[in-house]
């Protein structure tokens, strides 16, 4: 619970009050907080306070879990509801201490840490983005989640040199992360 309060504080401090619509969603969701991502070479459209913006896109393979999670109904590419389209789930957040992780998808401890973004170590935001349900590996249903590279939770560009929080393995090129408010 302590991690959930920390993350909620980080998220809400980084967003204008009018932008976010935080809620909890119940049911299936993708947990990307412990996943690395890979650039796709495509662009993704992100909702912002003034409309939309485009960013470089990354994909993360994330386990699908069932429970209650934090969502921003106005964030990512959510459309004001916890209900996902058929064959999809939302990538949401819960402060898991351990979750199934690549490559074996066995349960392992998460790795909460901060790092400073650079050319070699960038961040991806998967919070409140849609994911396509994928295959099952070692009994774990997986999803392919698509999100922006170097995007703040408010839809603005995050410059290199920013401090971010992640639960993904350390020293991966594109960790699923969130910016730490300055």
Backbone as a ProteinNet text record, in pm:
[ID]
protein_1_A
[PRIMARY]
XXXXXXXXXXXXXXXXXXXXXXXXXXXXXXXXXXXXXXXXXXXXXXXXXXXXXXXXXXXXXXXXXXXXXXXXXXXXXXXXXXXXXXXXXXXXXXXXXXXXXXXXXXXXXXXXXXXXXXXXXXXXXXXXXXXXXXXXXXXXXXXXXXXXXXXXXXXXXXXXXXXXXXXXXXXXXXXXXXXXXX
[TERTIARY]
81.7	0	86.6	201.7	291.3	334	364.6	405.8	292.8	170.1	56	42.3	58.9	50.3	163.1	282.3	395.9	369.1	325.8	300.9	186.6	80	-31	17	103.2	158.1	243.1	327.8	412.1	327.5	228.4	144.7	64.8	-1.4	-86.5	-4.8	116.6	200.4	250.7	254.6	308.4	200.8	74.6	-34.6	-111.3	-156.2	-246.2	-375.9	-439.8	-559	-669.7	-681.7	-790.3	-767	-647.9	-617.2	-653	-620.7	-633.9	-773.4	-816.6	-939.4	-907	-844	-801.4	-919.6	-912.6	-1012.7	-947.3	-1019.5	-973.2	-1061.8	-998.6	-1069.7	-1054.1	-1158.6	-1154.8	-1167.4	-1091	-1097.1	-959.3	-954.6	-826.5	-758.5	-626.5	-546.6	-404.4	-333.6	-192.3	-109.7	-11.5	81.5	216	251.6	377.3	487.8	459.5	554.3	685.9	696.7	822.7	874.8	831.8	867	958.5	1051.7	1123.8	1038.9	1073.8	1001	1099.5	1044.3	1123.8	1059.5	1136.8	1078.6	1023	909	846.8	884.2	936	961.4	838.2	727.3	601.9	579.8	472.4	429.9	300.7	279.6	156	95.2	-36.8	-108	-149.2	-121.3	-145.7	-243.9	-336.7	-428.8	-355.4	-380	-322	-434	-400.1	-499.5	-553.7	-475.6	-517.8	-555.6	-562.4	-597	-516.5	-428.8	-344.1	-202.9	-110.2	28.5	82	181.7	242.7	382.8	413.5	542.7	592.4	722.6	775.6	710.3	683	610.5	703.4	670.5	739	633.9	675.2	586.4	652.1	569.7	614.8	526.3	587.4	510.8	487.4	358.7	322.1	225.3	238.3	144.3	6.3	-95.4	-231.8	-263.8	-309.2	-345.7	-490.5	-548.2	-684.7	-685.9	-757.5	-766.4	-811.9	-772.8	-806.1	-679	-689.2	-570.7	-605.5	-503.6	-517	-519.8	-612.2	-622.5	-643.3	-608.7	-642.8	-733.4	-861.2	-958.4	-937	-862.9	-830.7	-688.1	-613.5	-473.6	-451.5	-327	-289.2	-379.9	-444.3	-546	-677.4	-696.2	-824.2	-932.3	-1052.9	-1163.9	-1272.4	-1230.6	-1325.9	-1391.8	-1343.9	-1405.7	-1301.2	-1328.7	-1242.2	-1266.6	-1376.9	-1412.2	-1322.1	-1249.1	-1161.2	-1237.5	-1188.6	-1247.3	-1225.7	-1307.4	-1287.5	-1145.1	-1083.1	-947.4	-839.6	-878.1	-782.4	-798	-696.7	-699.7	-629.7	-650.7	-577.3	-451.9	-346.7	-226	-245.1	-260.2	-288.8	-181.7	-197.9	-93.4	-147.2	-68.7	-85.9	54.9	83.1	220.3	256.4	266.1	302.1	444.2	463.6	598.1	662.8	578.1	628.8	522.1	568.3	478.9	551.3	476.8	542.8	624.6	748.1	836.8	908.9	942	1017.1	1156.6	1220.5	1176.9	1097.3	1105.6	1038.8	893.5	857.9	725.1	693.8	799.4	779.3	771	710.4	693.1	828.8	858.9	985.1	959	1046.1	1028.1	1041.5	961.2	978.8	1104.2	1150.5	1276.2	1253.7	1182.4	1158.9	1290.8	1312.8	1434.5	1413.4	1504.4	1502.9	1626.7	1617.9	1734.7	1716.2	1824.5	1822.1	1824.8	1728.9	1722.3	1841.8	1880.8	1992.6	1967.6	2058.8	2045.2	2040.3	2118.5	2126.5	2009.9	1956.7	1850.8	1732.8	1633.8	1516.2	1398.2	1287.1	1170.9	1052.5	961.1	835.8	722	612.5	494.9	386.7	345.7	239.1	112.1	112.3	0.9	-123.6	-229.5	-360.2	-359.7	-279.2	-278.9	-339.1	-393.3	-455.6	-350.1	-384.7	-296.6	-377.9	-314.5	-379	-343.4	-445.6	-419.7	-339.2	-243.6	-154.7	-157.2	-47.4	-37.7	-22.7	-23.9	-2.4	133.5	217.4	349.1	360.3	392.9	405.3	283.8	166.1	42.8	7.4	86.3	62.7	11.9	-106	-159.1	-82.9	-32.6	47.7	-30.6	19.4	-39.3	72.8	43.8	135.2	81.2	156	112.3	196.8	130.6	196.6	184	295.8	295	406.7	407.7	504.9	640.9	742.4	878.9	900.1	954.3	989.4	870.4	758.7	639.4	605.6	582.8	532.3	389.1	340.8	203.7	101	143.4	50.8	51.6	122.6	124.1	229.9	320.1	429	556.1	650.4	777.2	863.4	923.2	1014.8	1157.1	1231.4	1367	1462.6	1567.6	1672	1732.3	1777.9	1830.4	1726.3	1607.1	1499.2	1512.5	1473	1470.1	1337.3	1341.9	1220.7	1222.1	1101.6	1081.6	1037.9	1096	1062.4	1067	994.2	1001.8	1059.8	1097	1157.2	1301	1358.1	1498.3	1586.9	1689.3	1782.9	1862.3	1903.9	1993	1934.6	1804.2	1745.9	1728.3	1736.6	1735.4	1606.2	1493.6	1362.7	1278.2	1292.1	1217	1080.2	978.4	847.4	864.9	832.9	866	767.2	783.5	709.8	805.6	792.2	879.6	855.6	962.7	953.8	936.2	829.5	806.3	921.1	952.2	1059.6	1005.6
-118.3	0	125.4	117.8	232.6	275.1	176.2	207.9	273.7	228.2	288.4	435.6	467.7	607.2	690.6	634.6	706.2	732.8	630.7	646.9	744.8	735.4	831.1	973.2	991.4	1124.3	1172.1	1082.8	1119	1154.5	1071.7	1092.8	1221.1	1239.1	1357.4	1485.3	1479.9	1599.9	1639.3	1543.4	1573.2	1615	1614.4	1645	1769	1849.9	1958.1	1898.3	1965.3	1911.6	1878.6	1953.8	1934.6	1816.4	1764.5	1662.1	1521.3	1487.5	1349.6	1319.6	1197.6	1147.4	1009.6	1009.4	885	808.3	679.5	589.4	453.9	361.9	224.2	142.1	53.3	-40	-179.1	-260.6	-398.5	-494.6	-602.9	-703.2	-731.3	-776.7	-804.4	-674	-669.2	-557.5	-606.1	-533.1	-563.2	-486.2	-553.4	-486.5	-477.6	-357.5	-335.7	-278.1	-255.1	-187.8	-259.3	-384.5	-457.7	-505	-437	-482.1	-383.5	-435	-350.6	-337.5	-244.4	-223.3	-215.8	-225	-219.5	-119.5	-26.2	66.5	-9.5	38.2	-26	40.5	163.9	240.1	316.4	301	369.6	487.5	561.6	669.7	628.4	680.1	656.2	790.4	799.3	920.8	912.5	1018.8	1027.3	1140	1116.1	1221.7	1322.8	1451	1558	1651.8	1748.3	1844.7	1931.6	1947.2	2034.3	1957.5	1826.4	1745.5	1617.6	1605.3	1486.7	1528.2	1437.4	1456.5	1321.8	1323.5	1198.9	1183.3	1058.4	1021.3	895.8	871.3	743	635.4	520	413.6	300.4	238.8	117.9	13.4	-112.1	-222	-294.6	-328.1	-406.3	-529.8	-642.9	-763.5	-766	-769.9	-754.5	-864.8	-913.5	-1015.2	-954.8	-1034.3	-993.9	-1051.9	-965	-1005.6	-964.2	-1014.3	-980.2	-918.4	-807.4	-741	-597.6	-513.6	-371.5	-293.5	-193.6	-117.8	28.9	113	256.6	283.8	370.6	411.1	561.7	619.4	757.8	751.8	772.3	760.1	863.3	971.4	1072.2	1059	962.3	948.5	846.6	840.5	742	749.8	638.3	640.2	581.4	591	548.9	644.3	596.6	676	694.9	718.5	750.8	633.2	511.6	393.8	286.2	205.7	91.5	-24.5	-22.5	-132.5	-129.4	-237.3	-248.5	-312.7	-291.4	-353.5	-505.2	-582.5	-727.8	-763.2	-858.5	-901.2	-807.7	-707.5	-610.4	-594.5	-536.7	-495.4	-360.9	-291	-166.3	-197	-121.6	-129.1	-31.4	-87.5	-7.1	-31.5	30.3	19.9	-31.3	-118.9	-161.7	-187.1	-153.9	-167.8	-311.3	-396.4	-535.3	-545.2	-634.8	-664.3	-773.3	-856.6	-959.4	-988.5	-1016.8	-1045.7	-1139.2	-1204.6	-1281.7	-1187.2	-1230.1	-1145.9	-1227.5	-1156.7	-1217.4	-1254.9	-1351.7	-1426.1	-1552.5	-1602.5	-1728.8	-1709.2	-1587.6	-1551.5	-1621.4	-1657	-1703.2	-1580.3	-1596.9	-1484.8	-1447.7	-1317.4	-1265.8	-1130.6	-1088.5	-957.6	-844.1	-739.2	-619.6	-547.3	-453.9	-384.6	-233.4	-178.9	-34.1	42.5	135.4	215.8	340.9	434.3	552.4	548.4	620.2	639.9	768.5	819.1	940.6	897.9	948.4	909.7	965.6	891.9	930.8	868.9	889.5	825	673	619.7	475	419.3	499.6	453.2	549.8	515.2	599.2	533.7	604.9	550.4	540.1	450.5	439.1	448	508.2	522	427.8	332.4	240.1	262.3	358.7	378.7	426.8	349	380.4	372.8	282.7	255.8	117.5	98.6	-29.6	-133.4	-258.5	-371.6	-480.7	-552.2	-664.4	-793.2	-872.9	-1001.2	-1088.7	-1161.5	-1243.9	-1387.5	-1457	-1598.4	-1621.6	-1748.4	-1790.9	-1859.8	-1818.4	-1878.9	-1919.6	-2045.2	-2097.9	-2064.5	-2069.6	-2044.9	-1898.6	-1807.8	-1663.9	-1606.6	-1546	-1478.9	-1348.9	-1326.6	-1208	-1111.7	-989.5	-887.1	-807.2	-752.5	-661.4	-521	-441.2	-306.5	-204.3	-103.4	-1.1	133	202.7	332.6	420.7	546.6	642.8	633	673.1	683.8	827.9	843.4	975.4	1071	1021.9	1105.5	1119.2	1243.6	1268.4	1219.5	1198.3	1152.9	1257.3	1380.7	1485.6	1502.4	1414.7	1421.2	1512.4	1563.2	1646.9	1562.7	1612.9	1542.9	1549.3	1437.6	1429.9	1436.3	1542.3	1553.5	1452.3	1417.2	1333.1	1406.1	1331.1	1389.6	1396.8	1343.6	1346.1	1228.2	1249.9	1143.5	1070.1	936.3	855.8	741.9	690.9	578.8	459	342	221.6	98.9	-2.7	-133.4	-236.3	-190.6	-278.9	-312.7	-416.4	-447	-325	-310.3	-197.9	-215.5	-105	-101.9	-163.8	-145.9	-182.6	-54.2	-64.7	53.8	133.6	66.4	133.2	71.1	123	70.2	136.4	57.4	116.6	193.7	324.6	414.7	530.1	612.9	738.8	844.9	965.8	1074.6	1110.1	1141.8	1192	1343.8	1399	1544.5	1623.1	1733.6	1820.2	1925.6
0	0	0	68.9	75.2	-65.7	-152.3	-288.7	-366.9	-345.2	-413.7	-376.2	-248.6	-205.4	-265.3	-271.3	-330.7	-478.6	-550.3	-693.4	-717.5	-640.3	-656.3	-633.7	-535.1	-509.7	-626.4	-679.2	-792.9	-914	-941.1	-1058.4	-1044.7	-931.6	-917.2	-911	-859.3	-854.4	-992.6	-1084.9	-1217.1	-1316.8	-1276.1	-1367.7	-1324.5	-1420.5	-1385.2	-1331.5	-1237.3	-1171.1	-1270.1	-1379.1	-1474	-1567.2	-1573.8	-1673.6	-1628	-1506.8	-1462.3	-1409.4	-1433.1	-1371.6	-1316.1	-1196.9	-1135.9	-1079.9	-1096.4	-1041.1	-1022.6	-964.1	-960	-1052	-1122.5	-1210.7	-1151.4	-1166.1	-1116.4	-1233.2	-1226.4	-1330.9	-1386.6	-1511.2	-1576.6	-1616.8	-1598	-1648.2	-1672.9	-1756.8	-1781.3	-1679.3	-1621.7	-1531.2	-1601	-1643.5	-1716.6	-1629	-1501.6	-1413.4	-1392.8	-1431.9	-1417.7	-1553.1	-1659.8	-1795	-1867.3	-1945.1	-2040.4	-2166.7	-2251.3	-2377.1	-2492.6	-2612.3	-2735	-2830.3	-2887.2	-2985.5	-3105.4	-3158.2	-3274.2	-3405.6	-3400.6	-3522.9	-3570	-3498.4	-3532.9	-3438.5	-3462.9	-3374.6	-3305.6	-3184.6	-3109.7	-3072.4	-3079.4	-3043	-2897.2	-2823.2	-2680.2	-2652.6	-2560.1	-2518.7	-2431.5	-2454.2	-2373.3	-2330	-2247.1	-2199.6	-2312.9	-2419	-2530	-2655.4	-2646.4	-2764.3	-2766.4	-2866.9	-2878	-2918.6	-2899.3	-2942.3	-2986.7	-3073.3	-3119.6	-3062.1	-3030.5	-2974.6	-3044.4	-3033.6	-3077.3	-2991	-3052.4	-2984.5	-2942.5	-2828.8	-2782.8	-2749	-2748.7	-2707.8	-2591.2	-2491.5	-2376.8	-2366.7	-2338.4	-2312	-2161.2	-2123	-1982.5	-1940.9	-1817.1	-1770.6	-1746	-1769.7	-1736.4	-1599.1	-1510.3	-1374.7	-1349.6	-1244.4	-1209.2	-1070.9	-1057.5	-928.5	-945.7	-852.2	-852.9	-882.7	-969.3	-1008.7	-1028.9	-1023	-1046.4	-1195.6	-1237.8	-1378.4	-1385.7	-1499.3	-1530.8	-1653.1	-1632.2	-1740.8	-1850.6	-1821	-1922	-1973.3	-1924	-1961.3	-2071	-2117.3	-2218.8	-2339.2	-2369.8	-2475.5	-2423.6	-2290.3	-2232.6	-2279.8	-2281	-2333.9	-2228.6	-2102.7	-1999	-1931.1	-1956.9	-1896.8	-1869.5	-1768.5	-1738.3	-1834	-1906	-1995.8	-2119.6	-2139.2	-2255.8	-2371.5	-2492.1	-2610.7	-2605	-2675.7	-2678.6	-2723.9	-2654.2	-2688.1	-2637.6	-2557.8	-2506	-2355.1	-2292.8	-2152.3	-2143.6	-2034.6	-2009.9	-1929.7	-1953.4	-1872.4	-1756.2	-1636.2	-1517.9	-1412.8	-1296	-1194.4	-1061.8	-999.4	-862.4	-809.2	-682.1	-629.8	-591.2	-689	-662.6	-608.4	-513.7	-465.1	-548.3	-612.2	-702.6	-807	-927.4	-1040.6	-1137.5	-1226.6	-1331.7	-1421.3	-1451.8	-1532.2	-1638.3	-1747.5	-1857.6	-1808.6	-1868.9	-1986	-1953.1	-1829	-1796.2	-1755.6	-1718.4	-1667.6	-1536.5	-1462.6	-1325.6	-1235.6	-1119.5	-1026.7	-967.8	-971.2	-918	-853.4	-761	-697.7	-799.4	-779.6	-861.3	-813.4	-892.1	-863	-861	-760.8	-759.4	-747.8	-840.1	-838.8	-923.8	-911.2	-996.7	-1085.3	-1197.1	-1282.5	-1361.6	-1414.7	-1495.8	-1641.9	-1719.3	-1860.1	-1937.1	-2040.9	-2126.6	-2263.4	-2356.5	-2487	-2471.4	-2377.8	-2358.9	-2276.8	-2184.2	-2093.3	-2098	-2179.3	-2193.7	-2123.1	-2116.1	-2047.4	-2142.3	-2107.3	-2180.9	-2080.9	-2122.6	-2037.6	-2089.9	-2010.1	-2050.5	-1968.7	-1876	-1784.1	-1857.6	-1847.9	-1907.2	-2059.8	-2113.4	-2256.9	-2281.6	-2402.1	-2434.4	-2472.5	-2444.7	-2471.8	-2540	-2628.5	-2696.2	-2623.2	-2590.8	-2526.8	-2622.2	-2566.7	-2648.3	-2595.6	-2611.5	-2577.6	-2427.7	-2390.5	-2252.4	-2246.4	-2151.2	-2131.8	-1985.2	-1961.6	-1824.8	-1738.9	-1798.2	-1725	-1706.4	-1764.2	-1748.5	-1880.2	-1877.7	-1997.4	-2016	-2137.2	-2167.2	-2255.7	-2262.4	-2348.5	-2412.7	-2529	-2596.7	-2576.9	-2500.7	-2465.5	-2540.7	-2593.5	-2674.5	-2605.1	-2592.4	-2527.1	-2580.7	-2537.5	-2588.8	-2519.1	-2591.4	-2539.4	-2494.5	-2374.3	-2318.3	-2315	-2259.8	-2244.6	-2097.7	-2053.9	-1919.2	-1911.3	-1791.1	-1773.5	-1817.4	-1838.3	-1884.5	-2035.6	-2106.9	-2252.6	-2311.2	-2229.9	-2280.8	-2294.1	-2372.3	-2395.1	-2269	-2232	-2119	-2173.3	-2141.8	-2196.4	-2132.3	-2205.8	-2149.1	-2029.8	-1931.5	-1809	-1698.5	-1723.7	-1624.4	-1528.6	-1405.3	-1305.8	-1318.2	-1330.6	-1344.6	-1243.2	-1215	-1123.4	-1205.7	-1176.7	-1252.8	-1163.3	-1203.9	-1140.2	-1234.7	-1355	-1455.1	-1413.8	-1472.2	-1441.1	-1466.4	-1384	-1400.2	-1529.1	-1585.9	-1701.1	-1827.1	-1849	-1977.8	-2057.5	-2187.8	-2273.2	-2268.6	-2253.4	-2252.6	-2141.9	-2020.9	-1906.8	-1899.2	-1866.2	-1836.7	-1706.5	-1709.7	-1600.2	-1594	-1490.4	-1477.4	-1425.2	-1474.1	-1431.2	-1285.2	-1214.4	-1078.8	-1089.3	-1032.5	-1044.3	-982.7	-1045.1	-996.1	-902.7
[MASK]
++++++++++++++++++++++++++++++++++++++++++++++++++++++++++++++++++++++++++++++++++++++++++++++++++++++++++++++++++++++++++++++++++++++++++++++++++++++++++++++++++++++++++++++++++++++

